[in-house]
Short mmCIF file of C-alpha atoms (C1' of nucleotides) in Angstrom, two decimals:
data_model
loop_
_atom_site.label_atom_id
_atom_site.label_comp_id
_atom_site.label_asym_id
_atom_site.label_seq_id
_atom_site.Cartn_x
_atom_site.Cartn_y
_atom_site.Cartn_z
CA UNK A 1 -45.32 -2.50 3.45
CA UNK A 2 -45.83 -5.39 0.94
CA UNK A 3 -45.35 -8.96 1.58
CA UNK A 4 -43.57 -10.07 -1.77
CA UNK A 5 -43.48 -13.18 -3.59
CA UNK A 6 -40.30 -14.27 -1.77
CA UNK A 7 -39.17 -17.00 -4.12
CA UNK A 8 -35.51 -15.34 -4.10
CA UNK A 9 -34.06 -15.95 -7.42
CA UNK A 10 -29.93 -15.17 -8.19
CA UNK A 11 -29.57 -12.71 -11.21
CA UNK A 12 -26.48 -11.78 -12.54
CA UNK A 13 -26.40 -8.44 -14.36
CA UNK A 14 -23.60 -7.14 -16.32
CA UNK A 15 -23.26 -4.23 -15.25
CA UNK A 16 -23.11 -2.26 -12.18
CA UNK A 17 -23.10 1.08 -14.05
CA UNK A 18 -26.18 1.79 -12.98
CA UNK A 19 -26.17 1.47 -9.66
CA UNK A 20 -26.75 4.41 -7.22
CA UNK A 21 -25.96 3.62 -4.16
CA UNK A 22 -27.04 6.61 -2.29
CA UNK A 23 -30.43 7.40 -3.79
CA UNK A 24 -31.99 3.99 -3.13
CA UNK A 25 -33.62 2.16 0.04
CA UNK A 26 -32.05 -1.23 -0.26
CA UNK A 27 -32.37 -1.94 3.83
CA UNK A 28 -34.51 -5.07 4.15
CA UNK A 29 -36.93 -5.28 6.76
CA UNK A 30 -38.58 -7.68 9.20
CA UNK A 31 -42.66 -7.83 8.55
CA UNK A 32 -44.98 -8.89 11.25
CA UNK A 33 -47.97 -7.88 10.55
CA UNK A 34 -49.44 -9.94 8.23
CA UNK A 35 -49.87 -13.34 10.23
CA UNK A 36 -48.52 -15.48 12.80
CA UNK A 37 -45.90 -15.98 10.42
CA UNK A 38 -43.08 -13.94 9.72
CA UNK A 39 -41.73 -11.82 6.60
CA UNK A 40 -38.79 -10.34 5.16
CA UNK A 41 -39.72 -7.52 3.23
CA UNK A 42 -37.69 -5.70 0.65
CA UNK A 43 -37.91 -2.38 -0.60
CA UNK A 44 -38.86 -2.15 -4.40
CA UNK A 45 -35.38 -1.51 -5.58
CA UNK A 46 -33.48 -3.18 -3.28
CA UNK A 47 -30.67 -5.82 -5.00
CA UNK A 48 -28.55 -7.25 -2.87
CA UNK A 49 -25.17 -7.48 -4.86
CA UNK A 50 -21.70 -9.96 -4.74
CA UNK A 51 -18.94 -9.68 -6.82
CA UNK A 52 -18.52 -12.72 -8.63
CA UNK A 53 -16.04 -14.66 -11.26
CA UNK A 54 -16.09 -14.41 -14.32
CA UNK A 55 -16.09 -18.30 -14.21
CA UNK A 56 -19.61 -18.34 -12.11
CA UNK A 57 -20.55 -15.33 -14.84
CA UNK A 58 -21.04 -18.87 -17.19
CA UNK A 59 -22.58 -20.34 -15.03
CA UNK A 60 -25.11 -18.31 -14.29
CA UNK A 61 -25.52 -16.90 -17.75
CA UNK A 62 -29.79 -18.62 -18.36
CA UNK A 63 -30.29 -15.66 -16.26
CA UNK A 64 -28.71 -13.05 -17.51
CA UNK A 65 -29.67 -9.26 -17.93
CA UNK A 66 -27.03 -7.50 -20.12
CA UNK A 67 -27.25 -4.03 -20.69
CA UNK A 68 -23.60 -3.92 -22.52
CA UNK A 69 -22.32 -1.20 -19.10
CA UNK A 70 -19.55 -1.21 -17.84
CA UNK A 71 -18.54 -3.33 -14.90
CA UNK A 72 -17.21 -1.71 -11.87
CA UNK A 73 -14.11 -3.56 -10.26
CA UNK A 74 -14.23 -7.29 -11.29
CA UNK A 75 -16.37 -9.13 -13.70
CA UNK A 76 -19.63 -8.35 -12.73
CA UNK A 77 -22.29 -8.31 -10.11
CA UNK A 78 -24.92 -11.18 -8.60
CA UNK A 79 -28.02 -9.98 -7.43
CA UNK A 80 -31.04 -11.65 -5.13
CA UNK A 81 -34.18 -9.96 -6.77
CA UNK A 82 -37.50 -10.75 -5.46
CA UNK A 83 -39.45 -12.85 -8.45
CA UNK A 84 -42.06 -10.15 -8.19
CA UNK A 85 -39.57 -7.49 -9.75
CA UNK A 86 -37.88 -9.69 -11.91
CA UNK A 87 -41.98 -10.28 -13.11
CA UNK A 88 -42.73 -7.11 -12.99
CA UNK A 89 -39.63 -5.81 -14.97
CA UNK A 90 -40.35 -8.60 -17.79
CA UNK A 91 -43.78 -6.80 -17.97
CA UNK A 92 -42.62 -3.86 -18.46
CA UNK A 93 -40.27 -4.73 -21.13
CA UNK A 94 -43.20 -6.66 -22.79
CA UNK A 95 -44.99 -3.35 -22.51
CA UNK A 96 -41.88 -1.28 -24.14
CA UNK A 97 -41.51 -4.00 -26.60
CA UNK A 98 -37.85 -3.91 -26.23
CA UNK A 99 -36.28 -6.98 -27.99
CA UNK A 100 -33.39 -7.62 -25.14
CA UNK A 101 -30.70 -9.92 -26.74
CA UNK A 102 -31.54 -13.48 -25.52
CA UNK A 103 -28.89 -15.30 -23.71
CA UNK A 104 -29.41 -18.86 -25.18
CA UNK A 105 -26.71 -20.34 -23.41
CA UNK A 106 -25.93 -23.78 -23.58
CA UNK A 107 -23.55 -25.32 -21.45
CA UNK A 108 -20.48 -26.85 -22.82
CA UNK A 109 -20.21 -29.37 -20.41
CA UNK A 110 -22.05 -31.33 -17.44
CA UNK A 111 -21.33 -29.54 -14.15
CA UNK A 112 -19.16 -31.68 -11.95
CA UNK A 113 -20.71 -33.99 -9.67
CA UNK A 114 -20.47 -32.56 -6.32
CA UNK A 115 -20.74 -29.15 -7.93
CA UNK A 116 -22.46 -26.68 -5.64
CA UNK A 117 -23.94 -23.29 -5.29
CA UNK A 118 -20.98 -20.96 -4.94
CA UNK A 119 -20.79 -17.42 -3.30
CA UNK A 120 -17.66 -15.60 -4.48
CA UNK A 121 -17.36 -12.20 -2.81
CA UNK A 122 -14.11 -9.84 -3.72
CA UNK A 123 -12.71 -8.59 -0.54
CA UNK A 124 -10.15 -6.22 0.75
CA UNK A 125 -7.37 -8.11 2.87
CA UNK A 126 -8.80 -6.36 6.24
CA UNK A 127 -12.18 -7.44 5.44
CA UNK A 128 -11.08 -11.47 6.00
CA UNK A 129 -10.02 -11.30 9.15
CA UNK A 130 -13.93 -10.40 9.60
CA UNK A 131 -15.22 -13.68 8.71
CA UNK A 132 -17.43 -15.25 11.76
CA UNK A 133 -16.79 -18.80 10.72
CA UNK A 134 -14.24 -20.76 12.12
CA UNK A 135 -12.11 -22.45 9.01
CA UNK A 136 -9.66 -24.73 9.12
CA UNK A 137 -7.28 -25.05 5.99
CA UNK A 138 -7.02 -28.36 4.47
CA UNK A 139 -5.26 -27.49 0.94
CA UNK A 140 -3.62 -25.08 -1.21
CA UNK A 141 -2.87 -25.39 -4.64
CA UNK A 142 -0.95 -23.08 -7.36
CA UNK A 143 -3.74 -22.03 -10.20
CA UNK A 144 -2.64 -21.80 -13.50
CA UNK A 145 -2.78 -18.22 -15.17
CA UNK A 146 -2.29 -16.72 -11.47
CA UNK A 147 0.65 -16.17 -9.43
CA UNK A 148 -1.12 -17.27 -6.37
CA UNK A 149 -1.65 -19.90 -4.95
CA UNK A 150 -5.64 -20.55 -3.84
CA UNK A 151 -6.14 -22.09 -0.44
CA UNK A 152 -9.05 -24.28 0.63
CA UNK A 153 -10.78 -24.19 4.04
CA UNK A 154 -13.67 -26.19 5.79
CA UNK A 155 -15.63 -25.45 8.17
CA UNK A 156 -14.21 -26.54 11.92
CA UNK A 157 -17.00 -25.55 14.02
CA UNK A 158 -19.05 -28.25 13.66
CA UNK A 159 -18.07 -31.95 12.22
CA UNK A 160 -19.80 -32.87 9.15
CA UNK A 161 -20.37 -29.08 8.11
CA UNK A 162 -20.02 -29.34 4.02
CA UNK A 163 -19.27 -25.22 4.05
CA UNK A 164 -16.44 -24.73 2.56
CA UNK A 165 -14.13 -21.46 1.86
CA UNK A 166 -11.64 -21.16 -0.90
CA UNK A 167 -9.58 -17.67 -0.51
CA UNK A 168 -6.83 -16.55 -3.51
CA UNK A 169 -5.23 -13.02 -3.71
CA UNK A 170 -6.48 -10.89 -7.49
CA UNK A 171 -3.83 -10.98 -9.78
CA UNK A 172 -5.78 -7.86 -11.16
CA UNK A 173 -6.70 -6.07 -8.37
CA UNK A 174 -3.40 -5.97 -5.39
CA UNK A 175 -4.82 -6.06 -1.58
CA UNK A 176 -8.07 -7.63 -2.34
CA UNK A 177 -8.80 -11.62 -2.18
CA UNK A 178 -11.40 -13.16 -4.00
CA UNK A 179 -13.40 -15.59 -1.48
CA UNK A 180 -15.76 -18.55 -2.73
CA UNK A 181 -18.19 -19.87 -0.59
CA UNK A 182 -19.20 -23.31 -1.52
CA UNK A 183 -22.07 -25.38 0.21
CA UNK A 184 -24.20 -24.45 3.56
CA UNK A 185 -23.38 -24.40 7.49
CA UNK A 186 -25.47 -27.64 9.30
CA UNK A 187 -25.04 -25.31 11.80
CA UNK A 188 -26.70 -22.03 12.45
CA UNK A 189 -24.31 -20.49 15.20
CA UNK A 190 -21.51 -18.83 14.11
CA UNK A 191 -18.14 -18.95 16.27
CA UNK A 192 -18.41 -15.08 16.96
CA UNK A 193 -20.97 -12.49 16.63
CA UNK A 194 -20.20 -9.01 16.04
CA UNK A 195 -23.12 -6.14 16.14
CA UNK A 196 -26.48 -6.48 18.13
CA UNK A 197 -28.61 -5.48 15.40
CA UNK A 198 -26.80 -9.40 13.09
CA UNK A 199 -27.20 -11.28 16.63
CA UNK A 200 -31.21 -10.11 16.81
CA UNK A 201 -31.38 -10.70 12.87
CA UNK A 202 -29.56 -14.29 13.34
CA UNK A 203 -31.97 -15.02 15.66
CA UNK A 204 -35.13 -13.87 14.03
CA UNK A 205 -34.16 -16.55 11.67
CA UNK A 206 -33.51 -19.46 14.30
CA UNK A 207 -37.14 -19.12 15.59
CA UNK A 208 -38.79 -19.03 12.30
CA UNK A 209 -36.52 -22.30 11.53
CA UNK A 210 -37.79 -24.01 14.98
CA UNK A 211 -41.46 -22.66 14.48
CA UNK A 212 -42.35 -22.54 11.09
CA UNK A 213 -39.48 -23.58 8.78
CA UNK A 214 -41.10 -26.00 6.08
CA UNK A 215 -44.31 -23.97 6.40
CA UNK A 216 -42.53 -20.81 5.18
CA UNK A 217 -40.25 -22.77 2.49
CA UNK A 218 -43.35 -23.79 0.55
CA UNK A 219 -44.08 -20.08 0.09
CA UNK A 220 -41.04 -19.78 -2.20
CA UNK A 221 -41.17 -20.87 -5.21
CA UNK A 222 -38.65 -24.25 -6.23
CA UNK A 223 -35.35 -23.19 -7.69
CA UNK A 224 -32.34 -25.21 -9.36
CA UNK A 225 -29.95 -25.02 -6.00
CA UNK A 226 -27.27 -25.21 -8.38
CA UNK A 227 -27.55 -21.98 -10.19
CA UNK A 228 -29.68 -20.02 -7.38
CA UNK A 229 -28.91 -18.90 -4.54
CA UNK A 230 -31.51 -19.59 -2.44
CA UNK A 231 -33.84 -18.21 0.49
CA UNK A 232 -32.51 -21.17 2.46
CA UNK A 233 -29.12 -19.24 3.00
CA UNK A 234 -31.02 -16.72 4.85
CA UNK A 235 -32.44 -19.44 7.32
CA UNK A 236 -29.22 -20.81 7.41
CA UNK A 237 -27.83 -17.80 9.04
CA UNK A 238 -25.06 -17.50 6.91
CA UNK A 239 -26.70 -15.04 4.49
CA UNK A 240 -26.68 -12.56 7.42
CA UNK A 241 -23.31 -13.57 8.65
CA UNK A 242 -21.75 -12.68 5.44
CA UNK A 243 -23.18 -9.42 5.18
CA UNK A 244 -21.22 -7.23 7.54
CA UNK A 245 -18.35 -8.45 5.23
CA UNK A 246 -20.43 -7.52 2.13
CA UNK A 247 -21.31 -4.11 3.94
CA UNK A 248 -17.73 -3.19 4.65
CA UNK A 249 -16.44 -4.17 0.81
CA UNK A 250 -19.42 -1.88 -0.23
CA UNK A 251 -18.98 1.04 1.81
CA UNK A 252 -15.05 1.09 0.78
CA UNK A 253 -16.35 0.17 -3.00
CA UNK A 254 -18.75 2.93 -3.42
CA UNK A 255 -17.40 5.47 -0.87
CA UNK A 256 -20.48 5.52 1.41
CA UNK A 257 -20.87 5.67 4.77
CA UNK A 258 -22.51 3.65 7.37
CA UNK A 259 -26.02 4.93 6.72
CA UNK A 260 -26.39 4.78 3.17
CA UNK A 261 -24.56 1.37 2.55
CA UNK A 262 -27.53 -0.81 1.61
CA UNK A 263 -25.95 -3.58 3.91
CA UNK A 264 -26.55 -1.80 7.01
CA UNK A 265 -28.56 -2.80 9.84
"C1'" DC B 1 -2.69 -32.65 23.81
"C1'" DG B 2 -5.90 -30.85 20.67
"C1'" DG B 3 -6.36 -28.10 16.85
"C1'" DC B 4 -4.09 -25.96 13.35
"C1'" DT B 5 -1.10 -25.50 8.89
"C1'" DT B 6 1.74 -27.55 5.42
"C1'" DT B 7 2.40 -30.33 1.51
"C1'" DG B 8 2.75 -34.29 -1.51
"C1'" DA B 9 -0.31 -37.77 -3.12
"C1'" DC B 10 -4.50 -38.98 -4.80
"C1'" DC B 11 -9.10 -38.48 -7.05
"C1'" DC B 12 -12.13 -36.94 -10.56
"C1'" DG B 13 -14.15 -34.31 -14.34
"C1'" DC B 14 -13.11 -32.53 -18.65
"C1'" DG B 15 -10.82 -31.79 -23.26
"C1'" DC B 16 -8.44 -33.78 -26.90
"C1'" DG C 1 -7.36 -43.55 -23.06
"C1'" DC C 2 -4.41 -40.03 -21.53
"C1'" DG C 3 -3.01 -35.71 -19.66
"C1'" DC C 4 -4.27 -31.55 -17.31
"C1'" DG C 5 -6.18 -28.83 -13.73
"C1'" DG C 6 -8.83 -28.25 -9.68
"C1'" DG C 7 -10.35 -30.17 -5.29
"C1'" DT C 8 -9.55 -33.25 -1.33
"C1'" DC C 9 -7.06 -36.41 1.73
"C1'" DA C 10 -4.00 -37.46 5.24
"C1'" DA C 11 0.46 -37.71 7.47
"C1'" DA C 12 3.75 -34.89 9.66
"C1'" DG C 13 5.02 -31.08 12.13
"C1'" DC C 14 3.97 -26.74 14.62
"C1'" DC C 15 1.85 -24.00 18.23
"C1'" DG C 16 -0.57 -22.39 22.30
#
DNA sequence: CGGCTTTGACCCGCGC
DNA sequence: GCGCGGGTCAAAGCCG
């Protein structure tokens, strides 16, 4: 197993055509062989995916990889790719001298001030009752160009906790809610803890926060927090927290079962 | 009684 | 500068 450049950079490809679920070792895996210190390992080809806006699309458009597919449900997919593969994929385009059309995207505007990294996740209606965050609802407001309204929650486990939850029902898509994540837990305990396997994983992540946690942050490389998602979410806890969610969209998604969904523990 | 939802008012960034 | 749209505030009421 291969300790990997972990600087954890966001990538949003267009195009989930390509994905095959089924033939593909996505699981990640806890490394502790190496040093005192402690690793998350990836397999080679594993991309950890969201459904996301077509709004955060723009926004995350320097990073783009288009390969003109089609998408599968809404706009398109955000992956975490180790940098190594996103390096080692450049090389081997270099190598294949293909000319990929270059996104130069230049934003239209300034981002809003207290504009943060976002997280939007498309969800059936069964799969938000599975959240392990206590929220507490503090707006809702009619969008224009939808007939639903989009309510805002904050996080009422701890006070001072900037997460924050907005949840709206598809206009496109009826039974499934399109959840945005905005801004990180101060807080690495959840309200509620489902499986075993997330409470060891959680934890894993507490103790390398107590022992090591700015040692281990210099490994990865800096990253504009506004337009990556970064490793921090993992330490955070939240990353993990989120998954089971992620893992229960994907297996209804794709049609998999337990063992081949690549958010499985 | 504490924590929650509801809802109108307010704030702020952006486009024109 | 003004209006629009999205996000937040805070008072009031509800609920267990």
């Amino acid at each position: 197993m291969m300790v990997m450049d972990w600087g954890l950079q966001a990538v949003v490809i267009g195009s989930s055509s390509s994905y095959s679920a089924n033939n593909i070792d996505f699981s990640p895996k806890l490394d502790f062989q190496e040093s005192d210190h402690q690793y998350l390992s990836f397999s080679h080809e594993m991309k950890k995916e969201f459904f996301i806006s077509d709004e955060l699309e723009e926004l995350y458009k320097p990073f783009y990889h288009v390969d003109g597919g089609q998408n599968i449900l809404m706009g398109s997919s955000i992956s975490l790719i180790p940098k190594e593969i996103i390096k080692e994929e450049k090389r081997e385009e270099e190598q294949q001298q293909v000319v990929a059309p270059t996104s130069t995207y230049v934003p239209k505007y300034k981002k809003r001030k207290n504009e943060q990294k976002r997280v939007v996740l498309q969800l059936k209606a069964d799969d938000l009752s599975s959240d392990k965050w206590a929220w507490r609802k503090y707006g809702q407001k009619p969008i224009k160009g939808s007939p639903y309204p989009r309510s805002y929650y904050r996080c009422s486990s701890s006070k001072g906790c900037l997460a924050r939850k907005q949840v709206e029902q598809s206009c496109t898509e009826n039974g499934t809610f399109i959840v945005t994540y905005t801004a990180e837990h101060n807080h690495s305990q959840p309200t509620r803890r489902n499986s075993l396997a997330e409470t060891l994983m959680i934890d894993e992540f507490q103790e390398i926060e107590m022992n090591d946690h700015e040692e281990i942050k210099n490994m990865f490389e800096g990253s504009d927090e506004n337009e990556c998602v970064s490793i921090q979410e993992m330490f955070d806890g939240d990353f993990f927290a989120g998954l089971e969610d992620i893992h229960d969209g994907f297996t209804s998604s794709f049609g998999c079962n337990n063992s081949t969904s690549p958010f499985s523990f």
